[in-house]
């Protein structure tokens, strides 16, 4: 049976939940609704989803708090699309810093939300260009780190797992696919996000900063992902492909 993508809508506005749910279902998606963080947590304890649409402005734990919580737990790799009633760049930056994969301001057209959801799901499953390897049990090794391409998390030199958000994973995969090659911000935007999403160059800087934190890189003198002034970023070490032990 073909997989039907499952979307969790977390929004305290009942009208929006029902409107969005009906539209997404008519377009072939499976939808679950939650009115707040408590309902979201309760559902995720017993089931999994392919993507979470998360409103920022909610009573109790807001969307930013919930997104940060998701990124710190076992749902770190689940794509998150943030919604907000305020079309403010600071909200966009905060959402990206918390680990959101995309951002959509209210009011929005249901068809635009559907397009964003499909684009995020497509990117989440898309192998970066030029990396023609089997995903079964592969490890990409660089420096003292390894990337598990099945579990989608980092392994340090002691084998301890470090969870990555969907956006962090895609960015790291692009760097690992093009080691020791300078990539401009525009190239990184295209390779990680495509042009369907309304993102901006600043988002790449934020993602690189988050990825450096995951790699425990010195912010002033990073050894893994280096900044090339007026050009972009480079993964400053070779990459080896190895097969994980079964």
PDB file of C-alpha atoms in Angstrom:
ATOM      1  CA  UNK A   1       0.000   0.000   0.000  1.00  0.00           C
ATOM      2  CA  UNK A   2       1.297   3.454  -0.867  1.00  0.00           C
ATOM      3  CA  UNK A   3       2.306   5.604   2.073  1.00  0.00           C
ATOM      4  CA  UNK A   4      -0.135   8.427   2.895  1.00  0.00           C
ATOM      5  CA  UNK A   5       1.647  11.405   4.437  1.00  0.00           C
ATOM      6  CA  UNK A   6       0.426  12.161   7.959  1.00  0.00           C
ATOM      7  CA  UNK A   7       0.313  15.811   9.079  1.00  0.00           C
ATOM      8  CA  UNK A   8      -0.273  17.006  12.642  1.00  0.00           C
ATOM      9  CA  UNK A   9      -1.879  20.469  12.870  1.00  0.00           C
ATOM     10  CA  UNK A  10      -1.265  22.223  16.215  1.00  0.00           C
ATOM     11  CA  UNK A  11      -3.299  25.446  16.461  1.00  0.00           C
ATOM     12  CA  UNK A  12      -5.579  26.851  19.144  1.00  0.00           C
ATOM     13  CA  UNK A  13      -7.958  28.341  16.531  1.00  0.00           C
ATOM     14  CA  UNK A  14     -10.661  25.742  15.929  1.00  0.00           C
ATOM     15  CA  UNK A  15     -11.855  27.326  12.674  1.00  0.00           C
ATOM     16  CA  UNK A  16      -8.352  27.257  11.207  1.00  0.00           C
ATOM     17  CA  UNK A  17      -7.808  23.660  12.322  1.00  0.00           C
ATOM     18  CA  UNK A  18     -11.004  22.472  10.677  1.00  0.00           C
ATOM     19  CA  UNK A  19     -10.542  24.517   7.499  1.00  0.00           C
ATOM     20  CA  UNK A  20      -6.967  23.344   7.004  1.00  0.00           C
ATOM     21  CA  UNK A  21      -7.815  19.754   7.910  1.00  0.00           C
ATOM     22  CA  UNK A  22     -10.638  19.544   5.369  1.00  0.00           C
ATOM     23  CA  UNK A  23      -8.498  20.990   2.582  1.00  0.00           C
ATOM     24  CA  UNK A  24      -5.495  18.739   3.259  1.00  0.00           C
ATOM     25  CA  UNK A  25      -7.681  15.635   3.489  1.00  0.00           C
ATOM     26  CA  UNK A  26      -9.323  16.476   0.152  1.00  0.00           C
ATOM     27  CA  UNK A  27      -5.816  16.601  -1.295  1.00  0.00           C
ATOM     28  CA  UNK A  28      -4.821  13.142  -0.143  1.00  0.00           C
ATOM     29  CA  UNK A  29      -3.180  13.734   3.224  1.00  0.00           C
ATOM     30  CA  UNK A  30      -3.935  12.101   6.563  1.00  0.00           C
ATOM     31  CA  UNK A  31      -4.507  14.779   9.210  1.00  0.00           C
ATOM     32  CA  UNK A  32      -4.568  14.822  13.011  1.00  0.00           C
ATOM     33  CA  UNK A  33      -5.563  17.929  14.996  1.00  0.00           C
ATOM     34  CA  UNK A  34      -4.280  19.277  18.319  1.00  0.00           C
ATOM     35  CA  UNK A  35      -5.383  22.459  20.066  1.00  0.00           C
ATOM     36  CA  UNK A  36      -2.289  22.917  22.223  1.00  0.00           C
ATOM     37  CA  UNK A  37       1.014  21.458  23.331  1.00  0.00           C
ATOM     38  CA  UNK A  38      -0.589  19.013  25.737  1.00  0.00           C
ATOM     39  CA  UNK A  39      -2.660  17.409  22.987  1.00  0.00           C
ATOM     40  CA  UNK A  40       0.361  17.407  20.679  1.00  0.00           C
ATOM     41  CA  UNK A  41       2.511  15.583  23.227  1.00  0.00           C
ATOM     42  CA  UNK A  42      -0.251  13.095  24.011  1.00  0.00           C
ATOM     43  CA  UNK A  43      -0.641  12.169  20.364  1.00  0.00           C
ATOM     44  CA  UNK A  44       3.091  11.938  19.626  1.00  0.00           C
ATOM     45  CA  UNK A  45       3.564   9.557  22.546  1.00  0.00           C
ATOM     46  CA  UNK A  46       1.509   6.926  20.732  1.00  0.00           C
ATOM     47  CA  UNK A  47       1.896   7.694  17.036  1.00  0.00           C
ATOM     48  CA  UNK A  48       4.242   9.272  14.494  1.00  0.00           C
ATOM     49  CA  UNK A  49       3.684  11.867  11.809  1.00  0.00           C
ATOM     50  CA  UNK A  50       5.533  12.973   8.683  1.00  0.00           C
ATOM     51  CA  UNK A  51       5.222  16.704   9.360  1.00  0.00           C
ATOM     52  CA  UNK A  52       3.978  19.068  12.079  1.00  0.00           C
ATOM     53  CA  UNK A  53       2.263  22.388  11.324  1.00  0.00           C
ATOM     54  CA  UNK A  54       2.797  24.421  14.492  1.00  0.00           C
ATOM     55  CA  UNK A  55       1.212  27.780  15.338  1.00  0.00           C
ATOM     56  CA  UNK A  56       3.475  30.213  17.188  1.00  0.00           C
ATOM     57  CA  UNK A  57       0.815  32.261  19.003  1.00  0.00           C
ATOM     58  CA  UNK A  58      -0.881  29.842  21.415  1.00  0.00           C
ATOM     59  CA  UNK A  59      -1.793  30.064  25.107  1.00  0.00           C
ATOM     60  CA  UNK A  60       0.436  28.117  27.472  1.00  0.00           C
ATOM     61  CA  UNK A  61       3.503  26.778  25.685  1.00  0.00           C
ATOM     62  CA  UNK A  62       3.770  28.701  22.438  1.00  0.00           C
ATOM     63  CA  UNK A  63       4.980  27.288  19.147  1.00  0.00           C
ATOM     64  CA  UNK A  64       8.585  28.349  19.687  1.00  0.00           C
ATOM     65  CA  UNK A  65       8.755  26.491  23.012  1.00  0.00           C
ATOM     66  CA  UNK A  66       7.121  23.424  21.473  1.00  0.00           C
ATOM     67  CA  UNK A  67       9.451  23.480  18.455  1.00  0.00           C
ATOM     68  CA  UNK A  68      12.491  23.631  20.713  1.00  0.00           C
ATOM     69  CA  UNK A  69      11.067  20.728  22.722  1.00  0.00           C
ATOM     70  CA  UNK A  70      10.536  18.670  19.567  1.00  0.00           C
ATOM     71  CA  UNK A  71      14.086  19.322  18.395  1.00  0.00           C
ATOM     72  CA  UNK A  72      15.513  18.176  21.721  1.00  0.00           C
ATOM     73  CA  UNK A  73      13.627  14.878  21.782  1.00  0.00           C
ATOM     74  CA  UNK A  74      12.921  11.833  19.673  1.00  0.00           C
ATOM     75  CA  UNK A  75      11.040  13.891  17.083  1.00  0.00           C
ATOM     76  CA  UNK A  76      14.124  15.948  16.245  1.00  0.00           C
ATOM     77  CA  UNK A  77      14.063  14.894  12.578  1.00  0.00           C
ATOM     78  CA  UNK A  78      10.324  15.463  12.020  1.00  0.00           C
ATOM     79  CA  UNK A  79       9.835  18.477   9.709  1.00  0.00           C
ATOM     80  CA  UNK A  80       8.103  21.487  11.303  1.00  0.00           C
ATOM     81  CA  UNK A  81       6.244  24.274   9.489  1.00  0.00           C
ATOM     82  CA  UNK A  82       5.613  27.298  11.710  1.00  0.00           C
ATOM     83  CA  UNK A  83       2.492  29.483  11.464  1.00  0.00           C
ATOM     84  CA  UNK A  84       2.100  32.954  12.952  1.00  0.00           C
ATOM     85  CA  UNK A  85      -0.288  35.867  12.719  1.00  0.00           C
ATOM     86  CA  UNK A  86       2.624  38.283  12.674  1.00  0.00           C
ATOM     87  CA  UNK A  87       4.633  38.743   9.482  1.00  0.00           C
ATOM     88  CA  UNK A  88       7.715  39.791  11.417  1.00  0.00           C
ATOM     89  CA  UNK A  89      11.246  38.856  10.366  1.00  0.00           C
ATOM     90  CA  UNK A  90      12.218  38.374  14.010  1.00  0.00           C
ATOM     91  CA  UNK A  91       9.556  35.671  14.346  1.00  0.00           C
ATOM     92  CA  UNK A  92      10.939  34.004  11.238  1.00  0.00           C
ATOM     93  CA  UNK A  93      14.474  34.092  12.632  1.00  0.00           C
ATOM     94  CA  UNK A  94      13.357  32.786  16.041  1.00  0.00           C
ATOM     95  CA  UNK A  95      11.409  29.981  14.401  1.00  0.00           C
ATOM     96  CA  UNK A  96      14.417  28.949  12.343  1.00  0.00           C
ATOM     97  CA  UNK A  97      16.674  29.156  15.396  1.00  0.00           C
ATOM     98  CA  UNK A  98      14.320  26.796  17.236  1.00  0.00           C
ATOM     99  CA  UNK A  99      14.631  24.329  14.353  1.00  0.00           C
ATOM    100  CA  UNK A 100      11.645  25.021  12.091  1.00  0.00           C
ATOM    101  CA  UNK A 101      11.999  23.932   8.461  1.00  0.00           C
ATOM    102  CA  UNK A 102       9.784  26.657   7.016  1.00  0.00           C
ATOM    103  CA  UNK A 103       7.554  29.548   8.007  1.00  0.00           C
ATOM    104  CA  UNK A 104       4.162  30.782   6.802  1.00  0.00           C
ATOM    105  CA  UNK A 105       2.419  33.962   7.988  1.00  0.00           C
ATOM    106  CA  UNK A 106      -1.325  34.207   8.602  1.00  0.00           C
ATOM    107  CA  UNK A 107      -3.568  34.850   6.804  1.00  0.00           C
ATOM    108  CA  UNK A 108      -2.570  32.300   4.170  1.00  0.00           C
ATOM    109  CA  UNK A 109      -4.232  30.475   1.302  1.00  0.00           C
ATOM    110  CA  UNK A 110      -4.843  26.792   1.992  1.00  0.00           C
ATOM    111  CA  UNK A 111      -3.298  25.889  -1.354  1.00  0.00           C
ATOM    112  CA  UNK A 112      -0.081  27.710  -0.358  1.00  0.00           C
ATOM    113  CA  UNK A 113       0.075  25.741   2.881  1.00  0.00           C
ATOM    114  CA  UNK A 114      -0.383  22.522   0.891  1.00  0.00           C
ATOM    115  CA  UNK A 115       2.391  23.548  -1.505  1.00  0.00           C
ATOM    116  CA  UNK A 116       4.738  24.296   1.401  1.00  0.00           C
ATOM    117  CA  UNK A 117       3.932  20.973   3.064  1.00  0.00           C
ATOM    118  CA  UNK A 118       4.598  19.035  -0.135  1.00  0.00           C
ATOM    119  CA  UNK A 119       7.845  20.927  -0.720  1.00  0.00           C
ATOM    120  CA  UNK A 120       9.096  20.221   2.820  1.00  0.00           C
ATOM    121  CA  UNK A 121       8.213  16.526   2.578  1.00  0.00           C
ATOM    122  CA  UNK A 122       9.887  16.287  -0.805  1.00  0.00           C
ATOM    123  CA  UNK A 123      13.063  17.954   0.485  1.00  0.00           C
ATOM    124  CA  UNK A 124      13.088  15.785   3.606  1.00  0.00           C
ATOM    125  CA  UNK A 125      13.213  12.660   1.424  1.00  0.00           C
ATOM    126  CA  UNK A 126      15.477  14.005  -1.276  1.00  0.00           C
ATOM    127  CA  UNK A 127      19.074  12.886  -1.430  1.00  0.00           C
ATOM    128  CA  UNK A 128      21.423  15.833  -1.994  1.00  0.00           C
ATOM    129  CA  UNK A 129      22.699  16.020  -5.621  1.00  0.00           C
ATOM    130  CA  UNK A 130      25.763  13.948  -6.571  1.00  0.00           C
ATOM    131  CA  UNK A 131      25.638  11.659  -3.530  1.00  0.00           C
ATOM    132  CA  UNK A 132      24.783   8.419  -5.301  1.00  0.00           C
ATOM    133  CA  UNK A 133      25.058   5.890  -2.488  1.00  0.00           C
ATOM    134  CA  UNK A 134      22.762   3.319  -0.956  1.00  0.00           C
ATOM    135  CA  UNK A 135      21.174   4.527   2.263  1.00  0.00           C
ATOM    136  CA  UNK A 136      21.158   1.064   3.794  1.00  0.00           C
ATOM    137  CA  UNK A 137      23.498   1.140   6.760  1.00  0.00           C
ATOM    138  CA  UNK A 138      25.757   3.918   5.497  1.00  0.00           C
ATOM    139  CA  UNK A 139      27.960   6.100   7.674  1.00  0.00           C
ATOM    140  CA  UNK A 140      29.604   9.271   6.397  1.00  0.00           C
ATOM    141  CA  UNK A 141      32.791   9.881   8.415  1.00  0.00           C
ATOM    142  CA  UNK A 142      34.524  13.256   8.742  1.00  0.00           C
ATOM    143  CA  UNK A 143      37.033  14.204  11.402  1.00  0.00           C
ATOM    144  CA  UNK A 144      35.971  12.535  14.654  1.00  0.00           C
ATOM    145  CA  UNK A 145      32.313  12.484  13.585  1.00  0.00           C
ATOM    146  CA  UNK A 146      30.094  10.043  11.682  1.00  0.00           C
ATOM    147  CA  UNK A 147      26.670  10.714  10.210  1.00  0.00           C
ATOM    148  CA  UNK A 148      24.228   7.808  10.368  1.00  0.00           C
ATOM    149  CA  UNK A 149      22.148   8.213   7.194  1.00  0.00           C
ATOM    150  CA  UNK A 150      19.448   5.824   8.406  1.00  0.00           C
ATOM    151  CA  UNK A 151      18.804   7.214  11.912  1.00  0.00           C
ATOM    152  CA  UNK A 152      19.657  10.722  10.630  1.00  0.00           C
ATOM    153  CA  UNK A 153      21.812  11.670  13.592  1.00  0.00           C
ATOM    154  CA  UNK A 154      25.446  12.348  14.359  1.00  0.00           C
ATOM    155  CA  UNK A 155      27.714   9.970  16.208  1.00  0.00           C
ATOM    156  CA  UNK A 156      30.669  11.409  18.096  1.00  0.00           C
ATOM    157  CA  UNK A 157      33.965   9.614  18.621  1.00  0.00           C
ATOM    158  CA  UNK A 158      32.472   7.693  21.557  1.00  0.00           C
ATOM    159  CA  UNK A 159      29.445   6.587  19.515  1.00  0.00           C
ATOM    160  CA  UNK A 160      27.052   8.897  21.359  1.00  0.00           C
ATOM    161  CA  UNK A 161      24.138  10.001  19.174  1.00  0.00           C
ATOM    162  CA  UNK A 162      23.434  13.685  18.578  1.00  0.00           C
ATOM    163  CA  UNK A 163      19.944  14.352  17.168  1.00  0.00           C
ATOM    164  CA  UNK A 164      19.583  16.703  14.188  1.00  0.00           C
ATOM    165  CA  UNK A 165      16.569  18.644  12.984  1.00  0.00           C
ATOM    166  CA  UNK A 166      15.452  18.039   9.412  1.00  0.00           C
ATOM    167  CA  UNK A 167      17.005  21.310   8.248  1.00  0.00           C
ATOM    168  CA  UNK A 168      20.292  20.600  10.064  1.00  0.00           C
ATOM    169  CA  UNK A 169      20.476  17.112   8.567  1.00  0.00           C
ATOM    170  CA  UNK A 170      19.925  18.374   5.011  1.00  0.00           C
ATOM    171  CA  UNK A 171      22.529  21.113   5.409  1.00  0.00           C
ATOM    172  CA  UNK A 172      25.100  18.691   6.791  1.00  0.00           C
ATOM    173  CA  UNK A 173      24.377  16.251   3.957  1.00  0.00           C
ATOM    174  CA  UNK A 174      25.063  18.998   1.417  1.00  0.00           C
ATOM    175  CA  UNK A 175      28.403  19.811   3.067  1.00  0.00           C
ATOM    176  CA  UNK A 176      29.327  16.122   3.218  1.00  0.00           C
ATOM    177  CA  UNK A 177      28.391  15.732  -0.433  1.00  0.00           C
ATOM    178  CA  UNK A 178      30.679  18.627  -1.401  1.00  0.00           C
ATOM    179  CA  UNK A 179      33.622  18.399   1.034  1.00  0.00           C
ATOM    180  CA  UNK A 180      36.461  20.910   0.805  1.00  0.00           C
ATOM    181  CA  UNK A 181      34.493  22.979  -1.693  1.00  0.00           C
ATOM    182  CA  UNK A 182      33.321  26.533  -1.026  1.00  0.00           C
ATOM    183  CA  UNK A 183      29.532  26.816  -1.285  1.00  0.00           C
ATOM    184  CA  UNK A 184      27.835  30.210  -1.453  1.00  0.00           C
ATOM    185  CA  UNK A 185      24.760  31.001   0.615  1.00  0.00           C
ATOM    186  CA  UNK A 186      22.704  31.022  -2.556  1.00  0.00           C
ATOM    187  CA  UNK A 187      23.963  27.549  -3.491  1.00  0.00           C
ATOM    188  CA  UNK A 188      23.199  26.274   0.009  1.00  0.00           C
ATOM    189  CA  UNK A 189      19.677  27.708  -0.180  1.00  0.00           C
ATOM    190  CA  UNK A 190      19.069  25.959  -3.480  1.00  0.00           C
ATOM    191  CA  UNK A 191      20.560  22.642  -2.390  1.00  0.00           C
ATOM    192  CA  UNK A 192      18.832  22.481   1.001  1.00  0.00           C
ATOM    193  CA  UNK A 193      15.548  24.316   0.519  1.00  0.00           C
ATOM    194  CA  UNK A 194      14.896  24.846  -3.170  1.00  0.00           C
ATOM    195  CA  UNK A 195      13.183  28.042  -4.201  1.00  0.00           C
ATOM    196  CA  UNK A 196       9.661  27.002  -3.274  1.00  0.00           C
ATOM    197  CA  UNK A 197      10.163  28.291   0.263  1.00  0.00           C
ATOM    198  CA  UNK A 198      10.328  31.991   1.074  1.00  0.00           C
ATOM    199  CA  UNK A 199      13.612  31.767   2.914  1.00  0.00           C
ATOM    200  CA  UNK A 200      16.518  34.162   2.940  1.00  0.00           C
ATOM    201  CA  UNK A 201      20.290  34.122   3.185  1.00  0.00           C
ATOM    202  CA  UNK A 202      20.213  34.900   6.909  1.00  0.00           C
ATOM    203  CA  UNK A 203      18.524  31.523   7.475  1.00  0.00           C
ATOM    204  CA  UNK A 204      21.627  29.741   6.133  1.00  0.00           C
ATOM    205  CA  UNK A 205      23.826  31.621   8.606  1.00  0.00           C
ATOM    206  CA  UNK A 206      21.513  30.543  11.425  1.00  0.00           C
ATOM    207  CA  UNK A 207      21.541  26.916  10.258  1.00  0.00           C
ATOM    208  CA  UNK A 208      25.331  26.904   9.985  1.00  0.00           C
ATOM    209  CA  UNK A 209      25.547  28.324  13.515  1.00  0.00           C
ATOM    210  CA  UNK A 210      23.238  25.590  14.839  1.00  0.00           C
ATOM    211  CA  UNK A 211      25.176  22.907  12.976  1.00  0.00           C
ATOM    212  CA  UNK A 212      28.477  24.178  14.407  1.00  0.00           C
ATOM    213  CA  UNK A 213      26.968  23.863  17.881  1.00  0.00           C
ATOM    214  CA  UNK A 214      26.018  20.249  17.147  1.00  0.00           C
ATOM    215  CA  UNK A 215      29.612  19.621  15.984  1.00  0.00           C
ATOM    216  CA  UNK A 216      30.940  21.368  19.128  1.00  0.00           C
ATOM    217  CA  UNK A 217      32.890  23.730  16.937  1.00  0.00           C
ATOM    218  CA  UNK A 218      34.552  26.816  18.381  1.00  0.00           C
ATOM    219  CA  UNK A 219      32.416  29.730  17.165  1.00  0.00           C
ATOM    220  CA  UNK A 220      35.484  31.944  16.673  1.00  0.00           C
ATOM    221  CA  UNK A 221      37.790  29.332  15.156  1.00  0.00           C
ATOM    222  CA  UNK A 222      35.609  26.528  13.726  1.00  0.00           C
ATOM    223  CA  UNK A 223      37.519  23.477  12.523  1.00  0.00           C
ATOM    224  CA  UNK A 224      34.737  21.734  10.596  1.00  0.00           C
ATOM    225  CA  UNK A 225      32.610  24.308   8.754  1.00  0.00           C
ATOM    226  CA  UNK A 226      34.695  27.366   7.983  1.00  0.00           C
ATOM    227  CA  UNK A 227      33.520  30.752   6.778  1.00  0.00           C
ATOM    228  CA  UNK A 228      35.104  32.013   3.561  1.00  0.00           C
ATOM    229  CA  UNK A 229      34.765  35.775   3.581  1.00  0.00           C
ATOM    230  CA  UNK A 230      32.528  37.193   0.821  1.00  0.00           C
ATOM    231  CA  UNK A 231      32.071  33.687  -0.626  1.00  0.00           C
ATOM    232  CA  UNK A 232      30.247  31.325   1.726  1.00  0.00           C
ATOM    233  CA  UNK A 233      31.119  28.220   3.740  1.00  0.00           C
ATOM    234  CA  UNK A 234      33.269  25.117   3.309  1.00  0.00           C
ATOM    235  CA  UNK A 235      33.513  21.750   5.053  1.00  0.00           C
ATOM    236  CA  UNK A 236      37.255  21.820   5.643  1.00  0.00           C
ATOM    237  CA  UNK A 237      37.967  18.091   5.772  1.00  0.00           C
ATOM    238  CA  UNK A 238      37.628  14.952   3.634  1.00  0.00           C
ATOM    239  CA  UNK A 239      34.661  12.588   3.912  1.00  0.00           C
ATOM    240  CA  UNK A 240      34.709   8.791   3.851  1.00  0.00           C
ATOM    241  CA  UNK A 241      31.742   6.508   3.162  1.00  0.00           C
ATOM    242  CA  UNK A 242      31.618   3.368   5.302  1.00  0.00           C
ATOM    243  CA  UNK A 243      29.021   0.720   5.992  1.00  0.00           C
ATOM    244  CA  UNK A 244      27.525   0.521   9.458  1.00  0.00           C
ATOM    245  CA  UNK A 245      27.661  -2.765  11.311  1.00  0.00           C
ATOM    246  CA  UNK A 246      24.348  -4.645  11.130  1.00  0.00           C
TER     247      UNK A 246
END
